[in-house]
Short mmCIF file of C-alpha atoms in Angstrom, two decimals:
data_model
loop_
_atom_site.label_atom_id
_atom_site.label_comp_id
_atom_site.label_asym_id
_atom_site.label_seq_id
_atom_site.Cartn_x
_atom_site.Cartn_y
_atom_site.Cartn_z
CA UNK Z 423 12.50 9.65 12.88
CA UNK Z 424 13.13 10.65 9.37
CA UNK Z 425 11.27 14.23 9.89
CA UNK Z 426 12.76 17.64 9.51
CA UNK Z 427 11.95 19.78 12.21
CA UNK Z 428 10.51 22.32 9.64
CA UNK Z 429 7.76 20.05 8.85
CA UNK Z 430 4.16 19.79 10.74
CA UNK Z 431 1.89 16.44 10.56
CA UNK Z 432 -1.17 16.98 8.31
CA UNK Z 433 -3.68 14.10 7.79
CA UNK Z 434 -5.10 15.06 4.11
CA UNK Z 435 -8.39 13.20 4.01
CA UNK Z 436 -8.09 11.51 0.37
CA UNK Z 437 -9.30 8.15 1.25
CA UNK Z 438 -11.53 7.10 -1.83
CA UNK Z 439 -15.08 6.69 -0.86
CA UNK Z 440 -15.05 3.44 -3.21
CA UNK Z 441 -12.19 1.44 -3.66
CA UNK Z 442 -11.11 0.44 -7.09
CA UNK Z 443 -12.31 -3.40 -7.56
CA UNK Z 444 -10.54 -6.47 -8.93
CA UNK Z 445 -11.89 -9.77 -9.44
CA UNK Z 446 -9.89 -12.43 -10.20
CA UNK Z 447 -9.68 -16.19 -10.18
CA UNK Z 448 -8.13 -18.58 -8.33
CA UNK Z 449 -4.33 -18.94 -9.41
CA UNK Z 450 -4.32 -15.56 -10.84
CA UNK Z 451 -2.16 -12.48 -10.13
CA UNK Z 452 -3.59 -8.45 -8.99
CA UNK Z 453 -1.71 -5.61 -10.00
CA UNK Z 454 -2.19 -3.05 -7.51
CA UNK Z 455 -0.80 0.24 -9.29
CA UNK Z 456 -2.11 3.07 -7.29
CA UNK Z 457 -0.85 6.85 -8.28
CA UNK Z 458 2.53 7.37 -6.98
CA UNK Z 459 4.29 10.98 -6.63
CA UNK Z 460 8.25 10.75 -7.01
CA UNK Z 461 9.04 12.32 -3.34
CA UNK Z 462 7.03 9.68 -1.49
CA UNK Z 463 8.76 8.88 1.96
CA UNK Z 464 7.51 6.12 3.00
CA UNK Z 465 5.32 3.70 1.78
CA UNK Z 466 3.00 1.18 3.35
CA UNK Z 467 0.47 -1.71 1.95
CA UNK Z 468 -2.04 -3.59 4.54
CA UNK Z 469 -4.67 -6.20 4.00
CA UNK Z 470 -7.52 -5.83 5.46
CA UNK Z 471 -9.78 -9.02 5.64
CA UNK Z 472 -12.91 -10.85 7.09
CA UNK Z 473 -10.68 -11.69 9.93
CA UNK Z 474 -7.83 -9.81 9.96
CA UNK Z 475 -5.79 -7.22 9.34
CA UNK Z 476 -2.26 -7.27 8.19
CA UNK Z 477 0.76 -5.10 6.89
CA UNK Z 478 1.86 -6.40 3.74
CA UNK Z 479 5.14 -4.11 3.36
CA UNK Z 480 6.61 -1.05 4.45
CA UNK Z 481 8.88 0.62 1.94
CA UNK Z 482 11.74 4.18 3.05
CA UNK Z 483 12.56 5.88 -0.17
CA UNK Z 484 15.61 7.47 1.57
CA UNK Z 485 16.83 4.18 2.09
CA UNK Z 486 15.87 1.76 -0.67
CA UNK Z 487 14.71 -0.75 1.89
CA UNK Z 488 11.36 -2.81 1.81
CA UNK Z 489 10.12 -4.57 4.71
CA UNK Z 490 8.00 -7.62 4.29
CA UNK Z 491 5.39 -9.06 7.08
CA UNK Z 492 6.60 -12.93 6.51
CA UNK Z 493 3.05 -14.41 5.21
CA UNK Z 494 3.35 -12.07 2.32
CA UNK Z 495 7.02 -11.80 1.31
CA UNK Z 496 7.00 -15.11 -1.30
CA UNK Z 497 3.46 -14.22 -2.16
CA UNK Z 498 3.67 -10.66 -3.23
CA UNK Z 499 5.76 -8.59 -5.81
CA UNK Z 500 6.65 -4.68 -4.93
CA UNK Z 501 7.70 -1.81 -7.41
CA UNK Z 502 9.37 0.55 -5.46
CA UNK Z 503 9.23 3.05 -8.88
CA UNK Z 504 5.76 2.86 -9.04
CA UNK Z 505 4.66 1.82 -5.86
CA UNK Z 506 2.69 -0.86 -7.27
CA UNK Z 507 2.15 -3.86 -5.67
CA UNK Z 508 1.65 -7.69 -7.76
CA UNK Z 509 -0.20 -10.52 -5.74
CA UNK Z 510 0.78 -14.04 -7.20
CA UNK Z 511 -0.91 -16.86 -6.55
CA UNK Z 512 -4.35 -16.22 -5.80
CA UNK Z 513 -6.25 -17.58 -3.26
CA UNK Z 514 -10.17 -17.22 -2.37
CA UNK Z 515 -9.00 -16.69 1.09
CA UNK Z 516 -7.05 -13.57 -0.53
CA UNK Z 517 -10.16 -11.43 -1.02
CA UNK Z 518 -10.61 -7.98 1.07
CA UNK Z 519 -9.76 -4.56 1.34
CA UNK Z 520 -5.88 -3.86 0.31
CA UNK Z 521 -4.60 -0.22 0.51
CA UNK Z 522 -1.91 1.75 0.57
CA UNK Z 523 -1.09 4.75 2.54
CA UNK Z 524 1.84 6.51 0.97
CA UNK Z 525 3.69 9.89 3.47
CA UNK Z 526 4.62 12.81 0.82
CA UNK Z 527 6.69 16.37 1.77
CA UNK Z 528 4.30 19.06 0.50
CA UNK Z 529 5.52 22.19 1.60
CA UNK Z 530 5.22 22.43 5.38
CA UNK Z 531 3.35 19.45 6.27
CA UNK Z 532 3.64 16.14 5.80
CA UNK Z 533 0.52 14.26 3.77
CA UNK Z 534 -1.00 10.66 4.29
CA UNK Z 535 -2.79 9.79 0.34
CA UNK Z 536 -4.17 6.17 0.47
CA UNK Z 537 -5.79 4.02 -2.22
CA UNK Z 538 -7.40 1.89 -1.94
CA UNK Z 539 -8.40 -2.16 -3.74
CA UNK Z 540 -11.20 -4.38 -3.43
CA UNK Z 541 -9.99 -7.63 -4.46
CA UNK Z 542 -12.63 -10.55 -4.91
CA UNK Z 543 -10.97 -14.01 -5.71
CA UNK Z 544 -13.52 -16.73 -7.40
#
């Protein structure tokens, strides 16, 4: 585990009580640019729809590599500067909840942000 023993788990509650929405059409792209701080650890992007829930990516600043769940990989574009995250291709079937749940240093705790995305397809 990529924690220093100097550091204690903190959930920080900053979930957004409405998630920023996107409606797009079929064929389309989303850019998904949520607010990204520089030391960010880890990074992690899920879908969350009608009937399931997925992980998109998981992303380790300290080692430059970004994991992608295989349904996603071809369909998705990742900016590991910005933490942004480009869906190609749009599908109706691609509407739902997408968020991201980024682990920051701060101090002597570790933090959990998360943003969140409605995207509607049409």
């Amino acid at each position: 585990m990529f924690l220093s023993t100097n550091y204690f788990l903190s959930e920080q509650d900053d979930r957004m009580p409405h998630p920023i929405k996107i409606t797009q059409i079929v064929g389309s792209s989303a850019l998904l640019k949520p607010m990204k701080d520089i030391a960010t650890l880890k990074i992690t992007w899920q879908y969350l729809g009608t009937e399931t829930e997925q992980i998109i990516l998981q992303y380790t600043s300290y080692s430059n590599i970004v994991a992608f769940n295989s349904y996603f990989e071809r369909r998705v574009k990742f900016d590991m500067e910005t933490g942004s995250l480009l869906l190609k291709k749009l599908e109706v079937v691609d509407s739902g909840l997408y968020y991201m749940t980024a682990i920051q240093p701060s101090q002597n705790e570790i933090l959990h942000k998360h943003t969140y995305f409605r995207v509607e397809v049409q």
